[in-house]
């Protein structure tokens, strides 16, 4: 079963999110801003580079900073897995590419695993990309009194629409396992018209439904019966049938 089989599923649910923002602020469901930039792997045309793939744009405040150094190293350890999932990865900071290339030697040396940095790091010294994506922290400035980018994660679908965003302060490093979990959840939802519960895939173990996911709220009772005949409805005092779980291991 693919998402197009469930007419009241993924396609209808996606329509709840507008493609464009009415006030210029990037929000979920919007087509992400395009840009041209120089990277550690050459020139990049962002939308053309994404074309047909899932993508992650991962920003960090600055090169030669401790938390950023560990994050890029940890991303490198996940890069092959992301490629297997059909996800392209690019990172960005408010430093020029020349600075990135020098700093990457430190990243590789510090990571306790032997890694190579095989994904592009975007130079955004003029902050033009950061402005488009709303990822400047006015309170966090560099030596020239210019704002640095926050720790942001943007997960973008093959349709170039923003599916998920995470913002972290400069003092808190990101958990790569959580980012991978988000990718899995988004791809599962897009393909099978389901929504992952809190703590998925470790949810509902107490009722023998560990790792199951909910049917999207837009899935009609008719489509639920047709496409998810073995789904389980959790009983609640209200009597409303909205907690509809399905075994994701059986979805094709």
PDB file of C-alpha atoms in Angstrom:
ATOM      1  CA  UNK A   1       0.000   0.000   0.000  1.00  0.00           C
ATOM      2  CA  UNK A   2       1.259   3.473  -0.811  1.00  0.00           C
ATOM      3  CA  UNK A   3      -0.017   6.788   0.438  1.00  0.00           C
ATOM      4  CA  UNK A   4      -2.055   7.470  -2.714  1.00  0.00           C
ATOM      5  CA  UNK A   5      -4.233   4.425  -1.962  1.00  0.00           C
ATOM      6  CA  UNK A   6      -5.695   6.115   1.119  1.00  0.00           C
ATOM      7  CA  UNK A   7      -7.531   9.091  -0.364  1.00  0.00           C
ATOM      8  CA  UNK A   8      -8.350  10.546   3.056  1.00  0.00           C
ATOM      9  CA  UNK A   9      -4.810  10.014   4.334  1.00  0.00           C
ATOM     10  CA  UNK A  10      -1.479  11.700   3.665  1.00  0.00           C
ATOM     11  CA  UNK A  11      -2.610  13.780   0.692  1.00  0.00           C
ATOM     12  CA  UNK A  12      -5.597  15.244   2.526  1.00  0.00           C
ATOM     13  CA  UNK A  13      -3.653  15.740   5.740  1.00  0.00           C
ATOM     14  CA  UNK A  14      -0.931  17.681   3.898  1.00  0.00           C
ATOM     15  CA  UNK A  15      -3.536  20.168   2.692  1.00  0.00           C
ATOM     16  CA  UNK A  16      -3.920  21.371   6.279  1.00  0.00           C
ATOM     17  CA  UNK A  17      -0.558  23.129   5.840  1.00  0.00           C
ATOM     18  CA  UNK A  18      -0.338  26.041   3.357  1.00  0.00           C
ATOM     19  CA  UNK A  19       2.446  26.023   0.753  1.00  0.00           C
ATOM     20  CA  UNK A  20       3.292  29.682   1.315  1.00  0.00           C
ATOM     21  CA  UNK A  21       3.516  31.897   4.371  1.00  0.00           C
ATOM     22  CA  UNK A  22       1.263  34.931   4.646  1.00  0.00           C
ATOM     23  CA  UNK A  23       3.794  36.927   6.692  1.00  0.00           C
ATOM     24  CA  UNK A  24       7.166  35.776   5.346  1.00  0.00           C
ATOM     25  CA  UNK A  25       7.899  33.494   8.302  1.00  0.00           C
ATOM     26  CA  UNK A  26       8.875  29.964   7.247  1.00  0.00           C
ATOM     27  CA  UNK A  27       6.399  27.450   8.646  1.00  0.00           C
ATOM     28  CA  UNK A  28       5.636  23.749   8.348  1.00  0.00           C
ATOM     29  CA  UNK A  29       4.195  22.855   4.961  1.00  0.00           C
ATOM     30  CA  UNK A  30       5.749  25.865   3.208  1.00  0.00           C
ATOM     31  CA  UNK A  31       7.964  25.384   0.176  1.00  0.00           C
ATOM     32  CA  UNK A  32      11.408  26.195   1.589  1.00  0.00           C
ATOM     33  CA  UNK A  33      13.325  29.208   0.229  1.00  0.00           C
ATOM     34  CA  UNK A  34      15.686  28.537  -2.648  1.00  0.00           C
ATOM     35  CA  UNK A  35      19.252  29.858  -2.633  1.00  0.00           C
ATOM     36  CA  UNK A  36      22.608  29.677  -4.385  1.00  0.00           C
ATOM     37  CA  UNK A  37      25.741  29.192  -2.307  1.00  0.00           C
ATOM     38  CA  UNK A  38      29.341  28.035  -2.227  1.00  0.00           C
ATOM     39  CA  UNK A  39      30.032  24.895  -0.209  1.00  0.00           C
ATOM     40  CA  UNK A  40      32.920  22.622   0.696  1.00  0.00           C
ATOM     41  CA  UNK A  41      31.870  20.564  -2.337  1.00  0.00           C
ATOM     42  CA  UNK A  42      31.482  23.422  -4.795  1.00  0.00           C
ATOM     43  CA  UNK A  43      28.608  25.596  -5.947  1.00  0.00           C
ATOM     44  CA  UNK A  44      25.081  24.616  -4.887  1.00  0.00           C
ATOM     45  CA  UNK A  45      21.653  25.499  -6.259  1.00  0.00           C
ATOM     46  CA  UNK A  46      19.520  24.400  -3.310  1.00  0.00           C
ATOM     47  CA  UNK A  47      16.222  23.410  -4.945  1.00  0.00           C
ATOM     48  CA  UNK A  48      17.988  21.732  -7.836  1.00  0.00           C
ATOM     49  CA  UNK A  49      20.233  19.876  -5.360  1.00  0.00           C
ATOM     50  CA  UNK A  50      17.209  18.598  -3.375  1.00  0.00           C
ATOM     51  CA  UNK A  51      15.264  17.574  -6.483  1.00  0.00           C
ATOM     52  CA  UNK A  52      13.259  14.392  -5.807  1.00  0.00           C
ATOM     53  CA  UNK A  53      14.883  13.596  -2.452  1.00  0.00           C
ATOM     54  CA  UNK A  54      14.307  14.128   1.222  1.00  0.00           C
ATOM     55  CA  UNK A  55      16.840  16.601   2.597  1.00  0.00           C
ATOM     56  CA  UNK A  56      18.171  17.960   5.877  1.00  0.00           C
ATOM     57  CA  UNK A  57      19.571  21.459   6.325  1.00  0.00           C
ATOM     58  CA  UNK A  58      21.538  21.501   9.582  1.00  0.00           C
ATOM     59  CA  UNK A  59      22.886  24.843  10.813  1.00  0.00           C
ATOM     60  CA  UNK A  60      25.490  25.556  13.464  1.00  0.00           C
ATOM     61  CA  UNK A  61      26.619  28.882  14.967  1.00  0.00           C
ATOM     62  CA  UNK A  62      30.280  28.932  13.972  1.00  0.00           C
ATOM     63  CA  UNK A  63      33.357  26.940  13.009  1.00  0.00           C
ATOM     64  CA  UNK A  64      36.028  26.195  15.628  1.00  0.00           C
ATOM     65  CA  UNK A  65      33.456  25.919  18.424  1.00  0.00           C
ATOM     66  CA  UNK A  66      33.236  22.877  20.725  1.00  0.00           C
ATOM     67  CA  UNK A  67      29.623  21.765  20.396  1.00  0.00           C
ATOM     68  CA  UNK A  68      29.569  22.225  16.618  1.00  0.00           C
ATOM     69  CA  UNK A  69      32.685  20.117  16.280  1.00  0.00           C
ATOM     70  CA  UNK A  70      31.026  17.145  17.974  1.00  0.00           C
ATOM     71  CA  UNK A  71      27.774  17.586  16.048  1.00  0.00           C
ATOM     72  CA  UNK A  72      29.407  17.462  12.615  1.00  0.00           C
ATOM     73  CA  UNK A  73      31.371  14.392  13.681  1.00  0.00           C
ATOM     74  CA  UNK A  74      28.219  12.649  14.873  1.00  0.00           C
ATOM     75  CA  UNK A  75      26.385  13.588  11.682  1.00  0.00           C
ATOM     76  CA  UNK A  76      29.206  12.011   9.692  1.00  0.00           C
ATOM     77  CA  UNK A  77      28.578   8.731  11.533  1.00  0.00           C
ATOM     78  CA  UNK A  78      24.933   8.829  10.388  1.00  0.00           C
ATOM     79  CA  UNK A  79      25.589   9.931   6.829  1.00  0.00           C
ATOM     80  CA  UNK A  80      25.586   6.494   5.174  1.00  0.00           C
ATOM     81  CA  UNK A  81      22.363   5.586   6.961  1.00  0.00           C
ATOM     82  CA  UNK A  82      20.749   8.809   5.787  1.00  0.00           C
ATOM     83  CA  UNK A  83      21.784   8.055   2.203  1.00  0.00           C
ATOM     84  CA  UNK A  84      20.186   4.605   2.463  1.00  0.00           C
ATOM     85  CA  UNK A  85      16.969   6.331   3.523  1.00  0.00           C
ATOM     86  CA  UNK A  86      17.127   8.609   0.491  1.00  0.00           C
ATOM     87  CA  UNK A  87      18.007  11.706   2.515  1.00  0.00           C
ATOM     88  CA  UNK A  88      20.495  14.340   1.359  1.00  0.00           C
ATOM     89  CA  UNK A  89      22.374  16.260   4.048  1.00  0.00           C
ATOM     90  CA  UNK A  90      23.876  19.728   4.037  1.00  0.00           C
ATOM     91  CA  UNK A  91      25.108  21.830   6.943  1.00  0.00           C
ATOM     92  CA  UNK A  92      25.608  25.572   7.215  1.00  0.00           C
ATOM     93  CA  UNK A  93      27.206  28.238   9.376  1.00  0.00           C
ATOM     94  CA  UNK A  94      27.911  31.960   9.181  1.00  0.00           C
ATOM     95  CA  UNK A  95      31.507  31.333   8.106  1.00  0.00           C
ATOM     96  CA  UNK A  96      33.111  31.222   4.654  1.00  0.00           C
ATOM     97  CA  UNK A  97      33.970  27.939   2.960  1.00  0.00           C
ATOM     98  CA  UNK A  98      37.711  28.492   3.511  1.00  0.00           C
ATOM     99  CA  UNK A  99      37.079  28.471   7.259  1.00  0.00           C
ATOM    100  CA  UNK A 100      34.971  25.303   6.972  1.00  0.00           C
ATOM    101  CA  UNK A 101      37.757  23.446   5.172  1.00  0.00           C
ATOM    102  CA  UNK A 102      40.316  24.313   7.852  1.00  0.00           C
ATOM    103  CA  UNK A 103      37.974  23.455  10.692  1.00  0.00           C
ATOM    104  CA  UNK A 104      37.009  20.046   9.276  1.00  0.00           C
ATOM    105  CA  UNK A 105      40.496  18.745  10.068  1.00  0.00           C
ATOM    106  CA  UNK A 106      39.686  19.352  13.748  1.00  0.00           C
ATOM    107  CA  UNK A 107      36.288  17.681  13.407  1.00  0.00           C
ATOM    108  CA  UNK A 108      37.828  14.496  12.008  1.00  0.00           C
ATOM    109  CA  UNK A 109      40.637  14.482  14.565  1.00  0.00           C
ATOM    110  CA  UNK A 110      38.312  14.945  17.536  1.00  0.00           C
ATOM    111  CA  UNK A 111      35.731  12.292  16.616  1.00  0.00           C
ATOM    112  CA  UNK A 112      36.741   9.044  18.311  1.00  0.00           C
ATOM    113  CA  UNK A 113      35.484   7.089  15.303  1.00  0.00           C
ATOM    114  CA  UNK A 114      37.308   7.325  12.012  1.00  0.00           C
ATOM    115  CA  UNK A 115      35.063   9.567   9.911  1.00  0.00           C
ATOM    116  CA  UNK A 116      35.144  11.474   6.661  1.00  0.00           C
ATOM    117  CA  UNK A 117      32.954  14.502   6.017  1.00  0.00           C
ATOM    118  CA  UNK A 118      31.251  13.554   2.769  1.00  0.00           C
ATOM    119  CA  UNK A 119      28.380  16.049   2.862  1.00  0.00           C
ATOM    120  CA  UNK A 120      28.595  19.724   1.871  1.00  0.00           C
ATOM    121  CA  UNK A 121      28.992  22.523   4.404  1.00  0.00           C
ATOM    122  CA  UNK A 122      27.503  25.773   3.133  1.00  0.00           C
ATOM    123  CA  UNK A 123      29.198  29.120   3.574  1.00  0.00           C
ATOM    124  CA  UNK A 124      26.791  31.856   4.676  1.00  0.00           C
ATOM    125  CA  UNK A 125      29.083  34.672   5.767  1.00  0.00           C
ATOM    126  CA  UNK A 126      26.585  37.347   4.704  1.00  0.00           C
ATOM    127  CA  UNK A 127      23.760  35.591   6.625  1.00  0.00           C
ATOM    128  CA  UNK A 128      21.474  35.743   3.576  1.00  0.00           C
ATOM    129  CA  UNK A 129      20.397  32.100   3.897  1.00  0.00           C
ATOM    130  CA  UNK A 130      20.038  32.377   7.657  1.00  0.00           C
ATOM    131  CA  UNK A 131      17.692  35.338   7.207  1.00  0.00           C
ATOM    132  CA  UNK A 132      15.524  33.444   4.699  1.00  0.00           C
ATOM    133  CA  UNK A 133      15.200  30.519   7.095  1.00  0.00           C
ATOM    134  CA  UNK A 134      14.712  32.605  10.246  1.00  0.00           C
ATOM    135  CA  UNK A 135      17.699  31.124  12.065  1.00  0.00           C
ATOM    136  CA  UNK A 136      19.554  34.116  13.439  1.00  0.00           C
ATOM    137  CA  UNK A 137      19.981  34.559  17.182  1.00  0.00           C
ATOM    138  CA  UNK A 138      20.310  38.325  17.828  1.00  0.00           C
ATOM    139  CA  UNK A 139      21.737  37.707  21.297  1.00  0.00           C
ATOM    140  CA  UNK A 140      24.554  35.430  20.086  1.00  0.00           C
ATOM    141  CA  UNK A 141      27.167  37.452  18.150  1.00  0.00           C
ATOM    142  CA  UNK A 142      30.592  36.845  16.670  1.00  0.00           C
ATOM    143  CA  UNK A 143      33.746  38.922  17.117  1.00  0.00           C
ATOM    144  CA  UNK A 144      32.460  41.428  14.546  1.00  0.00           C
ATOM    145  CA  UNK A 145      29.232  41.908  16.525  1.00  0.00           C
ATOM    146  CA  UNK A 146      27.215  40.054  13.873  1.00  0.00           C
ATOM    147  CA  UNK A 147      24.518  37.544  14.921  1.00  0.00           C
ATOM    148  CA  UNK A 148      25.334  33.845  14.659  1.00  0.00           C
ATOM    149  CA  UNK A 149      22.982  31.181  13.382  1.00  0.00           C
ATOM    150  CA  UNK A 150      21.118  29.094  15.935  1.00  0.00           C
ATOM    151  CA  UNK A 151      21.329  25.307  15.970  1.00  0.00           C
ATOM    152  CA  UNK A 152      18.484  24.600  13.562  1.00  0.00           C
ATOM    153  CA  UNK A 153      17.384  21.434  11.794  1.00  0.00           C
ATOM    154  CA  UNK A 154      15.090  21.585   8.772  1.00  0.00           C
ATOM    155  CA  UNK A 155      13.797  18.304   7.347  1.00  0.00           C
ATOM    156  CA  UNK A 156      12.441  18.828   3.850  1.00  0.00           C
ATOM    157  CA  UNK A 157      10.367  16.478   1.710  1.00  0.00           C
ATOM    158  CA  UNK A 158      10.847  15.586  -1.973  1.00  0.00           C
ATOM    159  CA  UNK A 159       8.194  18.215  -2.714  1.00  0.00           C
ATOM    160  CA  UNK A 160      10.584  20.828  -1.226  1.00  0.00           C
ATOM    161  CA  UNK A 161       8.139  21.524   1.611  1.00  0.00           C
ATOM    162  CA  UNK A 162       9.230  21.887   5.216  1.00  0.00           C
ATOM    163  CA  UNK A 163       8.159  18.789   7.141  1.00  0.00           C
ATOM    164  CA  UNK A 164       9.845  19.441  10.496  1.00  0.00           C
ATOM    165  CA  UNK A 165      12.038  22.051  12.164  1.00  0.00           C
ATOM    166  CA  UNK A 166      13.980  21.963  15.418  1.00  0.00           C
ATOM    167  CA  UNK A 167      15.652  24.930  17.097  1.00  0.00           C
ATOM    168  CA  UNK A 168      18.322  24.609  19.775  1.00  0.00           C
ATOM    169  CA  UNK A 169      20.284  27.298  21.619  1.00  0.00           C
ATOM    170  CA  UNK A 170      24.026  27.520  21.038  1.00  0.00           C
ATOM    171  CA  UNK A 171      24.705  25.872  24.406  1.00  0.00           C
ATOM    172  CA  UNK A 172      22.824  22.619  23.685  1.00  0.00           C
ATOM    173  CA  UNK A 173      24.072  20.009  21.231  1.00  0.00           C
ATOM    174  CA  UNK A 174      21.610  17.996  19.163  1.00  0.00           C
ATOM    175  CA  UNK A 175      20.882  14.298  19.512  1.00  0.00           C
ATOM    176  CA  UNK A 176      21.455  12.545  16.189  1.00  0.00           C
ATOM    177  CA  UNK A 177      19.338   9.564  17.230  1.00  0.00           C
ATOM    178  CA  UNK A 178      16.358  11.891  17.619  1.00  0.00           C
ATOM    179  CA  UNK A 179      16.948  13.375  14.187  1.00  0.00           C
ATOM    180  CA  UNK A 180      17.063   9.874  12.684  1.00  0.00           C
ATOM    181  CA  UNK A 181      13.855   8.983  14.550  1.00  0.00           C
ATOM    182  CA  UNK A 182      12.184  12.065  13.083  1.00  0.00           C
ATOM    183  CA  UNK A 183      13.253  11.072   9.568  1.00  0.00           C
ATOM    184  CA  UNK A 184      11.842   7.569  10.048  1.00  0.00           C
ATOM    185  CA  UNK A 185       8.581   8.930  11.448  1.00  0.00           C
ATOM    186  CA  UNK A 186       8.121  11.473   8.653  1.00  0.00           C
ATOM    187  CA  UNK A 187       8.820   8.953   5.911  1.00  0.00           C
ATOM    188  CA  UNK A 188       6.517   6.401   7.515  1.00  0.00           C
ATOM    189  CA  UNK A 189       3.716   8.959   7.796  1.00  0.00           C
ATOM    190  CA  UNK A 190       4.135  10.186   4.226  1.00  0.00           C
ATOM    191  CA  UNK A 191       4.058   6.677   2.805  1.00  0.00           C
ATOM    192  CA  UNK A 192       1.379   5.049   4.943  1.00  0.00           C
ATOM    193  CA  UNK A 193      -0.986   7.760   6.268  1.00  0.00           C
ATOM    194  CA  UNK A 194      -0.071   7.201   9.899  1.00  0.00           C
ATOM    195  CA  UNK A 195       1.029   9.399  12.813  1.00  0.00           C
ATOM    196  CA  UNK A 196       3.639   8.219  15.307  1.00  0.00           C
ATOM    197  CA  UNK A 197       2.727   8.468  19.024  1.00  0.00           C
ATOM    198  CA  UNK A 198       4.878   9.959  21.770  1.00  0.00           C
ATOM    199  CA  UNK A 199       8.114   8.026  22.311  1.00  0.00           C
ATOM    200  CA  UNK A 200       7.610   5.994  19.124  1.00  0.00           C
ATOM    201  CA  UNK A 201       8.801   3.301  18.448  1.00  0.00           C
ATOM    202  CA  UNK A 202       8.685   2.441  22.175  1.00  0.00           C
ATOM    203  CA  UNK A 203       5.011   3.322  22.620  1.00  0.00           C
ATOM    204  CA  UNK A 204       2.022   1.215  23.765  1.00  0.00           C
ATOM    205  CA  UNK A 205       4.110  -1.718  24.956  1.00  0.00           C
ATOM    206  CA  UNK A 206       1.732  -2.164  27.919  1.00  0.00           C
ATOM    207  CA  UNK A 207      -1.112  -3.214  25.593  1.00  0.00           C
ATOM    208  CA  UNK A 208       1.026  -5.343  23.304  1.00  0.00           C
ATOM    209  CA  UNK A 209       1.167  -2.751  20.526  1.00  0.00           C
ATOM    210  CA  UNK A 210       4.776  -1.623  20.793  1.00  0.00           C
ATOM    211  CA  UNK A 211       5.838   0.469  17.806  1.00  0.00           C
ATOM    212  CA  UNK A 212       2.344   0.697  16.340  1.00  0.00           C
ATOM    213  CA  UNK A 213       1.244   4.038  14.896  1.00  0.00           C
ATOM    214  CA  UNK A 214      -2.034   5.917  14.766  1.00  0.00           C
ATOM    215  CA  UNK A 215      -4.055   6.379  11.610  1.00  0.00           C
ATOM    216  CA  UNK A 216      -4.027  10.029  10.571  1.00  0.00           C
ATOM    217  CA  UNK A 217      -7.088  11.917  11.859  1.00  0.00           C
ATOM    218  CA  UNK A 218      -8.212  12.577   8.277  1.00  0.00           C
ATOM    219  CA  UNK A 219      -8.487   8.844   7.481  1.00  0.00           C
ATOM    220  CA  UNK A 220     -12.203   8.135   7.222  1.00  0.00           C
ATOM    221  CA  UNK A 221     -13.826   5.095   8.887  1.00  0.00           C
ATOM    222  CA  UNK A 222     -14.392   3.684   5.417  1.00  0.00           C
ATOM    223  CA  UNK A 223     -10.733   4.001   4.435  1.00  0.00           C
ATOM    224  CA  UNK A 224      -9.666   2.677   7.827  1.00  0.00           C
ATOM    225  CA  UNK A 225     -11.738  -0.460   7.309  1.00  0.00           C
ATOM    226  CA  UNK A 226     -10.571  -0.880   3.704  1.00  0.00           C
ATOM    227  CA  UNK A 227      -6.842  -0.200   4.063  1.00  0.00           C
ATOM    228  CA  UNK A 228      -6.211  -1.008   7.732  1.00  0.00           C
ATOM    229  CA  UNK A 229      -8.604  -3.903   8.434  1.00  0.00           C
ATOM    230  CA  UNK A 230      -6.617  -5.081  11.470  1.00  0.00           C
ATOM    231  CA  UNK A 231      -6.317  -1.693  13.172  1.00  0.00           C
ATOM    232  CA  UNK A 232      -7.001  -1.497  16.888  1.00  0.00           C
ATOM    233  CA  UNK A 233      -9.197   1.210  18.448  1.00  0.00           C
ATOM    234  CA  UNK A 234      -8.200   2.168  21.976  1.00  0.00           C
ATOM    235  CA  UNK A 235     -11.214   2.489  24.251  1.00  0.00           C
ATOM    236  CA  UNK A 236     -11.541   5.816  26.090  1.00  0.00           C
ATOM    237  CA  UNK A 237     -14.233   7.321  28.360  1.00  0.00           C
ATOM    238  CA  UNK A 238     -15.446   9.726  25.660  1.00  0.00           C
ATOM    239  CA  UNK A 239     -16.347   6.835  23.381  1.00  0.00           C
ATOM    240  CA  UNK A 240     -14.870   8.724  20.434  1.00  0.00           C
ATOM    241  CA  UNK A 241     -13.040   6.428  18.005  1.00  0.00           C
ATOM    242  CA  UNK A 242      -9.906   8.446  17.282  1.00  0.00           C
ATOM    243  CA  UNK A 243      -7.069   6.440  18.881  1.00  0.00           C
ATOM    244  CA  UNK A 244      -6.757   3.981  16.006  1.00  0.00           C
ATOM    245  CA  UNK A 245      -3.502   2.003  16.070  1.00  0.00           C
ATOM    246  CA  UNK A 246      -2.077  -0.066  13.248  1.00  0.00           C
ATOM    247  CA  UNK A 247       0.883  -2.434  13.093  1.00  0.00           C
ATOM    248  CA  UNK A 248       3.449  -0.607  10.954  1.00  0.00           C
ATOM    249  CA  UNK A 249       5.471  -3.787  10.435  1.00  0.00           C
ATOM    250  CA  UNK A 250       2.638  -5.061   8.226  1.00  0.00           C
ATOM    251  CA  UNK A 251       2.478  -1.977   6.023  1.00  0.00           C
ATOM    252  CA  UNK A 252       4.040  -2.370   2.599  1.00  0.00           C
TER     253      UNK A 252
END
